[in-house]
PDB file of C-alpha atoms and ligand atoms in Angstrom:
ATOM      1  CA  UNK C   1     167.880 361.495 111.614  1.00 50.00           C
ATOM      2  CA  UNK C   2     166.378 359.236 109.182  1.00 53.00           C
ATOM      3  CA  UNK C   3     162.783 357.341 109.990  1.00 52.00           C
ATOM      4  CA  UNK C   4     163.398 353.418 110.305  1.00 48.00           C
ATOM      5  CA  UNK C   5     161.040 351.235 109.755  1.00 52.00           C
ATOM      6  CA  UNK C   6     158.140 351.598 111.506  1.00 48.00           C
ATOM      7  CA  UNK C   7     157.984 347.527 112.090  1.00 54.00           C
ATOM      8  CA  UNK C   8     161.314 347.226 113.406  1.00 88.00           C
ATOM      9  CA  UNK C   9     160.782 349.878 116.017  1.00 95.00           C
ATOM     10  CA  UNK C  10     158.906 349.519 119.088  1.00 97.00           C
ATOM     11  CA  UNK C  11     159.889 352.427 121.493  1.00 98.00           C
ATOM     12  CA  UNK C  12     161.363 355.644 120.647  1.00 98.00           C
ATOM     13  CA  UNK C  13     162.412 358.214 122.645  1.00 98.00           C
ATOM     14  CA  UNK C  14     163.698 361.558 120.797  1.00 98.00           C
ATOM     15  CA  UNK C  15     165.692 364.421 122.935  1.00 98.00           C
ATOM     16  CA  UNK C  16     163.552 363.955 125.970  1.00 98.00           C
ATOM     17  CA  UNK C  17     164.092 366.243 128.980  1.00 98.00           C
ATOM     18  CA  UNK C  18     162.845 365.461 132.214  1.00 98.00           C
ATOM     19  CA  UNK C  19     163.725 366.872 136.118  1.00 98.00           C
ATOM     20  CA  UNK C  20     162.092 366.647 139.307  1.00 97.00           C
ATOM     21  CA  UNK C  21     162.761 370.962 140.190  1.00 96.00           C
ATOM     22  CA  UNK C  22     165.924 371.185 140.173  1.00 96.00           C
ATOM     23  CA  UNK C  23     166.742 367.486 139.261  1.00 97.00           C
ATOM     24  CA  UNK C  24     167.818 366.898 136.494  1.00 97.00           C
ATOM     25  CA  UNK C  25     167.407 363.267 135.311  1.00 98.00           C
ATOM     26  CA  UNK C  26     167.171 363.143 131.479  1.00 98.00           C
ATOM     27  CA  UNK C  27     169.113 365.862 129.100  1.00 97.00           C
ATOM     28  CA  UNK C  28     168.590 365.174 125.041  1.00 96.00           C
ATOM     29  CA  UNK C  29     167.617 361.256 125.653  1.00 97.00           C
ATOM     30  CA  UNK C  30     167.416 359.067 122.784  1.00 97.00           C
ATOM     31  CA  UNK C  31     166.962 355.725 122.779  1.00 97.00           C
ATOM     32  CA  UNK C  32     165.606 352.996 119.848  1.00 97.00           C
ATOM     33  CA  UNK C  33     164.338 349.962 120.891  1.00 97.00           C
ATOM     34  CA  UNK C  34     164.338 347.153 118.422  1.00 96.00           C
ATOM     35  CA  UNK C  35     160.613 344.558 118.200  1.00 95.00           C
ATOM     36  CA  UNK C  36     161.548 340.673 119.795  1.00 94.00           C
ATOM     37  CA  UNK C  37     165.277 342.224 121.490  1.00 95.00           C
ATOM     38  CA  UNK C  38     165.952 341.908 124.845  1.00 96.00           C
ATOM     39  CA  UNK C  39     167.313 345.633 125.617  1.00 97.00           C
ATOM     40  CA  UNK C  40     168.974 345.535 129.215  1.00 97.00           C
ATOM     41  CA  UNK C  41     169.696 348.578 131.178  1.00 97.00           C
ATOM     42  CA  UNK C  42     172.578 349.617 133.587  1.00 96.00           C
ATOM     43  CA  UNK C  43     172.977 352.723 135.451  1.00 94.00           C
ATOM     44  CA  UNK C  44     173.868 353.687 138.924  1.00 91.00           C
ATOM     45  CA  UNK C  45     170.857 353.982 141.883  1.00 91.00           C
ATOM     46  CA  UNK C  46     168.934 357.115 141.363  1.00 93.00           C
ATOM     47  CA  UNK C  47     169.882 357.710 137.175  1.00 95.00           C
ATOM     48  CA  UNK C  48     166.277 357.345 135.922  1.00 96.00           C
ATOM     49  CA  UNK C  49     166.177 353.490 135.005  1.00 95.00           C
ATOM     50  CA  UNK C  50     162.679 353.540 136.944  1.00 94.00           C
ATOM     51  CA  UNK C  51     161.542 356.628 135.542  1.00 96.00           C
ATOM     52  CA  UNK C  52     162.393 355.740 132.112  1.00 97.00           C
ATOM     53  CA  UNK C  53     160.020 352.778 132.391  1.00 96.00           C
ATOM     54  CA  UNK C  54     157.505 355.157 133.485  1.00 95.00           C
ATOM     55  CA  UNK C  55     157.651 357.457 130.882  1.00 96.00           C
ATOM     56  CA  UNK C  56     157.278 354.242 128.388  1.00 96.00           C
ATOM     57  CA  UNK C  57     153.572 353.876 129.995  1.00 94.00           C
ATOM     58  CA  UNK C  58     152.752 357.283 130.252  1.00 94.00           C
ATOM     59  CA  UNK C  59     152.871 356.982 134.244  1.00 93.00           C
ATOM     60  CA  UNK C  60     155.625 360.083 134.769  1.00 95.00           C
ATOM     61  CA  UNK C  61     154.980 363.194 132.282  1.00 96.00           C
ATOM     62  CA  UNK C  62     158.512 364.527 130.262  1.00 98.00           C
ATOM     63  CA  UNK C  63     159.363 368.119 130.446  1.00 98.00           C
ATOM     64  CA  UNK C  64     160.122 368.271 126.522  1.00 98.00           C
ATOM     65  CA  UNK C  65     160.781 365.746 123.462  1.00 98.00           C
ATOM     66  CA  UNK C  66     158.465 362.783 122.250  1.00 97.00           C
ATOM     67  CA  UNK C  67     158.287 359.325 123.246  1.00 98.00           C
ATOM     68  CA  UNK C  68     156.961 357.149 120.751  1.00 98.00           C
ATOM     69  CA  UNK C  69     155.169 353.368 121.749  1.00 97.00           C
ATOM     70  CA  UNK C  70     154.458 351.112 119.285  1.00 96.00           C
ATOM     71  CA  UNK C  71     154.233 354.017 116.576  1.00 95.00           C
ATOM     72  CA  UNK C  72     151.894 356.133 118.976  1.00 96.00           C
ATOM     73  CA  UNK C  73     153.457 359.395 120.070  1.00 97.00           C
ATOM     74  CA  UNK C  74     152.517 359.052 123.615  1.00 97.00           C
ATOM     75  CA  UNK C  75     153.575 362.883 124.597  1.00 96.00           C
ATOM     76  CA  UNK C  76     150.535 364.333 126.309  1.00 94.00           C
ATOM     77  CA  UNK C  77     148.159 361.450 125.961  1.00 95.00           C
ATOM     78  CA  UNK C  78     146.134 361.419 128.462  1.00 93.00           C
ATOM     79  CA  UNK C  79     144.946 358.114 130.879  1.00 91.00           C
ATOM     80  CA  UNK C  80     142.127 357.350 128.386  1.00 92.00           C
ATOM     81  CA  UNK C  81     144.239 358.201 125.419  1.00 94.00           C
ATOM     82  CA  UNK C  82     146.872 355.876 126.734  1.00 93.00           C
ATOM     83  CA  UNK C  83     144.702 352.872 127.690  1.00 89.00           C
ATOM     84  CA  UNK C  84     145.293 351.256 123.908  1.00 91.00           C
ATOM     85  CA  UNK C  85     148.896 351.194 124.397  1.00 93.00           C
ATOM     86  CA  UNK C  86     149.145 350.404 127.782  1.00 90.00           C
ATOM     87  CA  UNK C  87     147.224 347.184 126.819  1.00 88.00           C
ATOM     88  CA  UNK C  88     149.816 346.229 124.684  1.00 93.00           C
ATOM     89  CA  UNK C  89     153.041 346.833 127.651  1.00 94.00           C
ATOM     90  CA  UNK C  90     153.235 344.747 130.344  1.00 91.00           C
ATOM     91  CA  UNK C  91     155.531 345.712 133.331  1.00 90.00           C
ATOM     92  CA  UNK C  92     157.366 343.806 135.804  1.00 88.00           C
ATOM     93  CA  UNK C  93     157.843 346.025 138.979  1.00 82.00           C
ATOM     94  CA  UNK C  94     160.540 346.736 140.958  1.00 75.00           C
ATOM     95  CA  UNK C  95     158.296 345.628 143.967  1.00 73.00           C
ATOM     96  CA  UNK C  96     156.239 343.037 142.299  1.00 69.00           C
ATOM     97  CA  UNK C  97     153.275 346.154 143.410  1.00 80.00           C
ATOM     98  CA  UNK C  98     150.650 342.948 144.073  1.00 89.00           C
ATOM     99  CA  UNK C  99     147.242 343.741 145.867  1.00 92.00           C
ATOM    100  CA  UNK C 100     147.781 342.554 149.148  1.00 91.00           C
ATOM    101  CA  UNK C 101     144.332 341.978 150.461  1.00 93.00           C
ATOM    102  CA  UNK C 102     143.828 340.035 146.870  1.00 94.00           C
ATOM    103  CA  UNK C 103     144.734 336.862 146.250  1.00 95.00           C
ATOM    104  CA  UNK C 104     147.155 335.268 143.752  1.00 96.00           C
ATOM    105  CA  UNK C 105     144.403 334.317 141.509  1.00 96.00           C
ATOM    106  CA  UNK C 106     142.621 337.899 142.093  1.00 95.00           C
ATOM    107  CA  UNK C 107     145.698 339.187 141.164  1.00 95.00           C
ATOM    108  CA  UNK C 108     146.272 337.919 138.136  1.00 94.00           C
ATOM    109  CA  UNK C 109     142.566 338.338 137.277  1.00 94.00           C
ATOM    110  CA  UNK C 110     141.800 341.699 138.016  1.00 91.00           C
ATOM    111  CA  UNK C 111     143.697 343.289 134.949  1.00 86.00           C
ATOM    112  CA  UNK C 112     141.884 341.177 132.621  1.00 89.00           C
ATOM    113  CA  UNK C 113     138.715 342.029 133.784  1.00 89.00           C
ATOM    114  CA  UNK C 114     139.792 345.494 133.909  1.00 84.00           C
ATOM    115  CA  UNK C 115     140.011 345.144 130.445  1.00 81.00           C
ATOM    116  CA  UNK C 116     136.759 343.489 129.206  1.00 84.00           C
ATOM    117  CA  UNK C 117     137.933 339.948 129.917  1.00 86.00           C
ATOM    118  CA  UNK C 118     134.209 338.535 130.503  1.00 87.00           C
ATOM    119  CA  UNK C 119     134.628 334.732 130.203  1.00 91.00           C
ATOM    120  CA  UNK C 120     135.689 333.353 133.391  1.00 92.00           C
ATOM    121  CA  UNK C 121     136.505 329.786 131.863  1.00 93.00           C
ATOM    122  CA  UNK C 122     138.913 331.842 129.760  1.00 93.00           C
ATOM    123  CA  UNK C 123     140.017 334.302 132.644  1.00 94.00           C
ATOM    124  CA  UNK C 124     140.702 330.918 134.577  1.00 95.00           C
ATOM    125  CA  UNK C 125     142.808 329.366 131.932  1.00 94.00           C
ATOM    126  CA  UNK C 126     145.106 332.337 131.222  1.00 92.00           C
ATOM    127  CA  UNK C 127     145.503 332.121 134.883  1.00 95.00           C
ATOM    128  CA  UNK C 128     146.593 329.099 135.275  1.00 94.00           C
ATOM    129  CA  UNK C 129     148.405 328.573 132.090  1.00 91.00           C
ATOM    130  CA  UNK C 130     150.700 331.996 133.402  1.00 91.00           C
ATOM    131  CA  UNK C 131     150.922 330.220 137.053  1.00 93.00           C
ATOM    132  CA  UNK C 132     151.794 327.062 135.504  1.00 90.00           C
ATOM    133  CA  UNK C 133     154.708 329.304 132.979  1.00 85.00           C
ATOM    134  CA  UNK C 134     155.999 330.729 136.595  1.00 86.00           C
ATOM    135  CA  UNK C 135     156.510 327.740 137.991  1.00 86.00           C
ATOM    136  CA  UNK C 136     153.529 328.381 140.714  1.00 91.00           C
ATOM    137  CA  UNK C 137     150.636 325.828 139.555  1.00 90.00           C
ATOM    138  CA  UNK C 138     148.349 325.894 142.796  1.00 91.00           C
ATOM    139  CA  UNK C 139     149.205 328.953 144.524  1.00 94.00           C
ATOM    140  CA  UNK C 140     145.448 330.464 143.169  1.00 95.00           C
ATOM    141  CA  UNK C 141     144.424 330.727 146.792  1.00 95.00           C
ATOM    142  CA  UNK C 142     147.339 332.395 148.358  1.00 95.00           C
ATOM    143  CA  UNK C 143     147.185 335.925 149.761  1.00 95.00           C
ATOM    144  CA  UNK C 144     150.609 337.571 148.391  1.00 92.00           C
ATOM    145  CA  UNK C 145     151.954 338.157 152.297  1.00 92.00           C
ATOM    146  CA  UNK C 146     152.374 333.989 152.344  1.00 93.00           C
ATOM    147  CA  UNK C 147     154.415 333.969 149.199  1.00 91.00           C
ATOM    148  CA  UNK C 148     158.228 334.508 149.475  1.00 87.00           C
ATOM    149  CA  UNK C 149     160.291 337.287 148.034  1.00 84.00           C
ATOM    150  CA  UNK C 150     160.834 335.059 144.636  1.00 84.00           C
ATOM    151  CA  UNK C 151     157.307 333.880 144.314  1.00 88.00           C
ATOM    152  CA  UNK C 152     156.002 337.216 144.531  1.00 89.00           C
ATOM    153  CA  UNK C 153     158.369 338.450 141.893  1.00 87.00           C
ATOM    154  CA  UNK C 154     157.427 335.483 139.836  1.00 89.00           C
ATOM    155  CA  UNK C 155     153.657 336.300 140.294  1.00 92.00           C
ATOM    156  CA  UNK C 156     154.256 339.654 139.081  1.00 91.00           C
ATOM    157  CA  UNK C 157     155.701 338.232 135.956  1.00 89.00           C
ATOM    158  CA  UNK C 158     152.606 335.874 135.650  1.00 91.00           C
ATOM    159  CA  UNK C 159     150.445 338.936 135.931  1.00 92.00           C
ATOM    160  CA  UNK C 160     152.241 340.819 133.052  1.00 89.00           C
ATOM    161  CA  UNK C 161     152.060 337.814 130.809  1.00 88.00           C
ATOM    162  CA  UNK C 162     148.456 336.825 131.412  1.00 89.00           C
ATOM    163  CA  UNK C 163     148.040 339.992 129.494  1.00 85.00           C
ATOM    164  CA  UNK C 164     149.834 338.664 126.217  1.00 87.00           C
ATOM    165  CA  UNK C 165     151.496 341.819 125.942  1.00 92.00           C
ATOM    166  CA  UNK C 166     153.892 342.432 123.031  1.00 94.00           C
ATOM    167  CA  UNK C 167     156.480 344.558 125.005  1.00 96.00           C
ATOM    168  CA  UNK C 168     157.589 343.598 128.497  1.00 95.00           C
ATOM    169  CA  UNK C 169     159.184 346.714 130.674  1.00 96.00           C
ATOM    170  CA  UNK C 170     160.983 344.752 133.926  1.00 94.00           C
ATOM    171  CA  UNK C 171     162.377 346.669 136.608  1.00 93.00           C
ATOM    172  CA  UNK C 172     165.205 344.723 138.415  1.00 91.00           C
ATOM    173  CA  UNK C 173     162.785 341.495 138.521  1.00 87.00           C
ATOM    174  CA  UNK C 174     165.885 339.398 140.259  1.00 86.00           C
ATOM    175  CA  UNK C 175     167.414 341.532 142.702  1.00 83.00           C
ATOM    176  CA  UNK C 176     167.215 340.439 146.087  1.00 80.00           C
ATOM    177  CA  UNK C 177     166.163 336.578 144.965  1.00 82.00           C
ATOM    178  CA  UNK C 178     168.327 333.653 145.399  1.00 84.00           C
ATOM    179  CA  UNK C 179     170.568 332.177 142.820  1.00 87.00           C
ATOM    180  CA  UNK C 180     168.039 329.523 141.897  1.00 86.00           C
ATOM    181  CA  UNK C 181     165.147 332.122 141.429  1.00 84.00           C
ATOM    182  CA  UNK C 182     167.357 333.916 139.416  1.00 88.00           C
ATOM    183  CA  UNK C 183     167.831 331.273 136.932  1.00 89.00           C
ATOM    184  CA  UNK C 184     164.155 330.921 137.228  1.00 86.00           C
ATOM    185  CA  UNK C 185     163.302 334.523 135.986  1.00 88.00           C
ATOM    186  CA  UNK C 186     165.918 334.617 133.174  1.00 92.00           C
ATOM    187  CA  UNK C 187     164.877 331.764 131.499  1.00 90.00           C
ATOM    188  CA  UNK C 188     161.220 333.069 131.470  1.00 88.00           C
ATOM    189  CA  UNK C 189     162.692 335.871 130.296  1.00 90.00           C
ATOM    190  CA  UNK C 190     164.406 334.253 127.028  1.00 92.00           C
ATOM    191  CA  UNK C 191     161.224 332.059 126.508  1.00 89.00           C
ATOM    192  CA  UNK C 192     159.031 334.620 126.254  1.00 88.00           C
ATOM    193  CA  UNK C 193     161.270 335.984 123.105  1.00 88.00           C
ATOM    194  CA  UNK C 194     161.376 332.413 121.779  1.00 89.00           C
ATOM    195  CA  UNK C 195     158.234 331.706 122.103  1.00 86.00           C
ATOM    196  CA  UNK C 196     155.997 335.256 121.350  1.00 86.00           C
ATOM    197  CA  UNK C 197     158.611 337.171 120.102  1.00 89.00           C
ATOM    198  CA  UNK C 198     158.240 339.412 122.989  1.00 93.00           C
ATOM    199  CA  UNK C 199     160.108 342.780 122.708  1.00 96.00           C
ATOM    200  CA  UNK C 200     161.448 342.781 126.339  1.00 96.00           C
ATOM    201  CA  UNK C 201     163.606 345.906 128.534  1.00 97.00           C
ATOM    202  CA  UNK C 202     165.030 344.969 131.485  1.00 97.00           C
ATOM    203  CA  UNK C 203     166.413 346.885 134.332  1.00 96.00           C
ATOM    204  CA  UNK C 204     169.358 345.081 136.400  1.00 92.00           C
ATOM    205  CA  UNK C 205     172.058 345.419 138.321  1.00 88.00           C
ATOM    206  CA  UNK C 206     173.367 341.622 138.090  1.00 89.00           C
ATOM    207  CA  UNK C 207     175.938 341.254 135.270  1.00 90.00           C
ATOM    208  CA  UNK C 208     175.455 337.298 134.839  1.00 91.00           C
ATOM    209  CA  UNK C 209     171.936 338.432 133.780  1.00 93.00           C
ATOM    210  CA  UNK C 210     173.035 340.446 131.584  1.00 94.00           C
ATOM    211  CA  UNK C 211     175.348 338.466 129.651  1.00 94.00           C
ATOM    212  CA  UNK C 212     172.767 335.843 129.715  1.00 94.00           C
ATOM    213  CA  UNK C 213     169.259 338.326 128.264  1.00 94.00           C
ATOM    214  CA  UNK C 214     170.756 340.551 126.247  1.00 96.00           C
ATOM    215  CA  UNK C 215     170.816 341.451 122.856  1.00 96.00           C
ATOM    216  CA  UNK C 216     172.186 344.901 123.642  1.00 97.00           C
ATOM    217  CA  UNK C 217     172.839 346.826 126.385  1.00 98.00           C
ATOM    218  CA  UNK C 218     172.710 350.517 127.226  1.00 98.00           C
ATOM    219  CA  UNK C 219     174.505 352.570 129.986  1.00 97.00           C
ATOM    220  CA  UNK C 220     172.610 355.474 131.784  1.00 97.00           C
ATOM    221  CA  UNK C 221     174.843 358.016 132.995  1.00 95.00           C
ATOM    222  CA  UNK C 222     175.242 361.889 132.993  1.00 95.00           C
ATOM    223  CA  UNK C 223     171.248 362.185 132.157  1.00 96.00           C
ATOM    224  CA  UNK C 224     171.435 360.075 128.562  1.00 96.00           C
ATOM    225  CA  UNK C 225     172.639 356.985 127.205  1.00 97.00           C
ATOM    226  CA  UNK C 226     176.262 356.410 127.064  1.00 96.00           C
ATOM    227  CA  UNK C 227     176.622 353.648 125.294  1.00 97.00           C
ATOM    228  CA  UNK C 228     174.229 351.211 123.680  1.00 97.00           C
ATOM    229  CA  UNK C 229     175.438 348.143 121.582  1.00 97.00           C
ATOM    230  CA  UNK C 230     175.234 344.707 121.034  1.00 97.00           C
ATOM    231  CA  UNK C 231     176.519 342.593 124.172  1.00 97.00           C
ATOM    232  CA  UNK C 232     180.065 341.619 122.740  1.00 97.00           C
ATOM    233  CA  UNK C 233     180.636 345.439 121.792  1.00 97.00           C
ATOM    234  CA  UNK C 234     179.706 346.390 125.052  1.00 97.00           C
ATOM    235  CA  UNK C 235     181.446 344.313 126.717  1.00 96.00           C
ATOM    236  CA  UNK C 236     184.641 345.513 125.173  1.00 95.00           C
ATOM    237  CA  UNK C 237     183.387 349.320 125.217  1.00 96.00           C
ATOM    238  CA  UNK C 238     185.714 352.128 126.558  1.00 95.00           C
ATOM    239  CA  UNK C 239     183.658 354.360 127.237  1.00 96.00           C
ATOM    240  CA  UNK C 240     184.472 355.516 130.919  1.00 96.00           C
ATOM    241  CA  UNK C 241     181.311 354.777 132.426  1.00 94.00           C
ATOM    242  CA  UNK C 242     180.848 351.452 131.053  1.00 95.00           C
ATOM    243  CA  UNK C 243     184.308 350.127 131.980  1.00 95.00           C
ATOM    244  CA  UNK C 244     183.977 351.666 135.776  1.00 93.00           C
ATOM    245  CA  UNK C 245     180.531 349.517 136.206  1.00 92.00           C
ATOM    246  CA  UNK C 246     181.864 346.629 134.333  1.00 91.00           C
ATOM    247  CA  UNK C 247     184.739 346.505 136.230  1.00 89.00           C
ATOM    248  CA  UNK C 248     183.460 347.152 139.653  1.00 88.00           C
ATOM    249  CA  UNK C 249     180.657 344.664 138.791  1.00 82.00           C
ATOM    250  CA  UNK C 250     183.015 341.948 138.252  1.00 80.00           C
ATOM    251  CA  UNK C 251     185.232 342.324 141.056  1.00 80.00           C
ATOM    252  CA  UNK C 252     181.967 342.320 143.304  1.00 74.00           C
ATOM    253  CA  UNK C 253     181.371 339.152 141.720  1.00 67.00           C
ATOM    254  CA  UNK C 254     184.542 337.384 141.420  1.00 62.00           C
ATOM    255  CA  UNK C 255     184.969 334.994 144.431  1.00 61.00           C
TER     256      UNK C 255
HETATM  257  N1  ATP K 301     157.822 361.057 141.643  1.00 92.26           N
HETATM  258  C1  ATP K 301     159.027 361.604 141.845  1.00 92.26           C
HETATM  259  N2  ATP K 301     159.139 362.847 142.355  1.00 92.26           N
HETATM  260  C2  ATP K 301     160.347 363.413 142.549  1.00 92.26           C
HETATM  261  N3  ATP K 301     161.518 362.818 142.264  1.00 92.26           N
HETATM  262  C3  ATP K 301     161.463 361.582 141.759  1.00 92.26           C
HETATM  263  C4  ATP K 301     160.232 360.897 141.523  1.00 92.26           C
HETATM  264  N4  ATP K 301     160.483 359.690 141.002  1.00 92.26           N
HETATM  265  C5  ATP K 301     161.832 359.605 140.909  1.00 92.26           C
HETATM  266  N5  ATP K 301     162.421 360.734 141.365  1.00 92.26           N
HETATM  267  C6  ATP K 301     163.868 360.998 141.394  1.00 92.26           C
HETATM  268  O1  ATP K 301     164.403 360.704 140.119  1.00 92.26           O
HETATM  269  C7  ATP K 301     165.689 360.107 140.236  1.00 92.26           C
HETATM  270  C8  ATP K 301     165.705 358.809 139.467  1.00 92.26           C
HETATM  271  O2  ATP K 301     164.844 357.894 140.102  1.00 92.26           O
HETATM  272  P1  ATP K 301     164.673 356.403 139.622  1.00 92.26           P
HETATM  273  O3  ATP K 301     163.722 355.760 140.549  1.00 92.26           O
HETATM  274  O4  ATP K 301     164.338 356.360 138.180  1.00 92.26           O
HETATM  275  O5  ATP K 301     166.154 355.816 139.817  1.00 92.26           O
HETATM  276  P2  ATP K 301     166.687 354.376 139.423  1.00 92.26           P
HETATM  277  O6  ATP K 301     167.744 354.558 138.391  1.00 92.26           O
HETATM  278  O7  ATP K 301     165.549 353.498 139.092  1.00 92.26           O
HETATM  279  O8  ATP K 301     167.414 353.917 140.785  1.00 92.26           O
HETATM  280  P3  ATP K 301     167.430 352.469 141.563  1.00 92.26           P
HETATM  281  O9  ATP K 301     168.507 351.665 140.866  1.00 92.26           O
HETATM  282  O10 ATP K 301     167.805 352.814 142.942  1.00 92.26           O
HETATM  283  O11 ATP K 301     166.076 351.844 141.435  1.00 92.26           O
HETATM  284  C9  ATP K 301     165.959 359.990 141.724  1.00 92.26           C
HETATM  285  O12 ATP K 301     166.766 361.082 142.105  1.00 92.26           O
HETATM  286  C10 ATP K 301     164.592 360.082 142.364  1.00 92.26           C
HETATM  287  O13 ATP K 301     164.673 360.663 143.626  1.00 92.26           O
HETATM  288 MG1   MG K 302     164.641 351.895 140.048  1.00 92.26          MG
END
């Protein structure tokens, strides 16, 4: 396999293997992700989306293979080792994973402290300025058990960006959230790539979405990547798995 271009490539992962015992999840995975696409990824519950995420941060170890983050092989590294890079990705999670005894403005705080942020007129500003992005300007003061299902999602999203990453991993950030919310998130989504150029992956289930994000698209079944293309090829893709999710997608969705 030839090397691209070291620029043009973000995250690489090449022939990784990785089970829980006897649970197999990933067999030979390869994947290429390009810098400022929006990669979205579909699989059925339980075929690794979350774990893939995880091995991107160097939270979930890999059995064999390399994973390579912004031209760091991250195989083996170490929490120390990995601190560099996992300033640099910012992840949405699937549960929004906010400090629950800490408020909104704690929240968003606390990682930039955590890494050196001294200068709390600046600390303040990112906060607000990321608040103000998620459409939450004045929620500082709220503890996250006051906020509703959407707003906490969106305050998770605040907390990823106050961190200017340059690669944004989001696990299923609208499932479960209204129609309007939604919207909301996609649109942050897309203006983060307008804006920064952010190199965003996003995990979903909801087929508007991803005709709406995507650049391409890649399908997770039998432990690898089916398919991955660019959303009009994929939309049009035989390959088996892709047509059964497309299909059943849309017929859940048709009214
Ligand atoms: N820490 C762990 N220990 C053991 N097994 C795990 C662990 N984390 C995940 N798994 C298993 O790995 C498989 C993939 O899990 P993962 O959470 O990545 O699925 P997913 O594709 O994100 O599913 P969903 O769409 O439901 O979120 C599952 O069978 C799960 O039980
Ligand atoms: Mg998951």
């Amino acid at each position: 396999m030839p090397e691209p271009e070291p620029s043009e490539e973000v995250i690489r992962f090449e022939n990784v293997d990785k089970a829980f015992g006897s649970n197999v999840i990933y067999e030979g995975l390869n994947l290429s992700v390009k810098k400022g696409e929006v990669l979205t990824i579909l699989g059925g519950s339980g075929t690794g989306k979350s774990v893939m995420l995880k091995m991107m941060l160097g939270l979930m170890t890999w059995d064999a293979g390399r994973v390579i983050v912004l031209g760091t092989d991250i195989t083996g590294l170490d929490d120390a080792q990995m601190l560099p890079v996992r300033r640099r990705v910012g992840m949405v999670f699937q549960n929004a994973a906010l400090f629950d005894s800490l408020t909104v403005f704690e929240n968003l705080a606390y990682p930039l402290v955590e890494r050196g942020v001294r200068d709390e007129a600046e600390i303040k500003k990112r906060v607000t300025e990321s608040l103000a992005m998620v459409d939450l300007p004045g929620t500082e003061d709220m503890l996250p058990a006051d906020l509703s299902g959407g707003m906490r999602k969106r305050v998770g999203l605040a907390r990823a960006v106050t961190q200017s990453p340059e690669i944004l991993l989001f696990d299923e950030p609208t499932t479960g959230l209204d129609p309007i919310n939604v919207r909301r998130i996609d649109e942050m989504i897309l203006s983060l790539r307008q804006r920064f150029g952010l190199t965003s992956i996003v995990v979903t289930h909801d087929l508007p979405s991803t005709y709406l994000l995507s650049d391409r698209v890649a399908m997770l079944a039998q432990h690898r990547i089916v398919e991955i293309s660019a959303l009009a090829a994929f939309r049009k893709s035989q390959v088996p798995e892709v047509r059964a999710f497309l299909d059943a997608m849309e017929q859940r969705e048709a009214p």
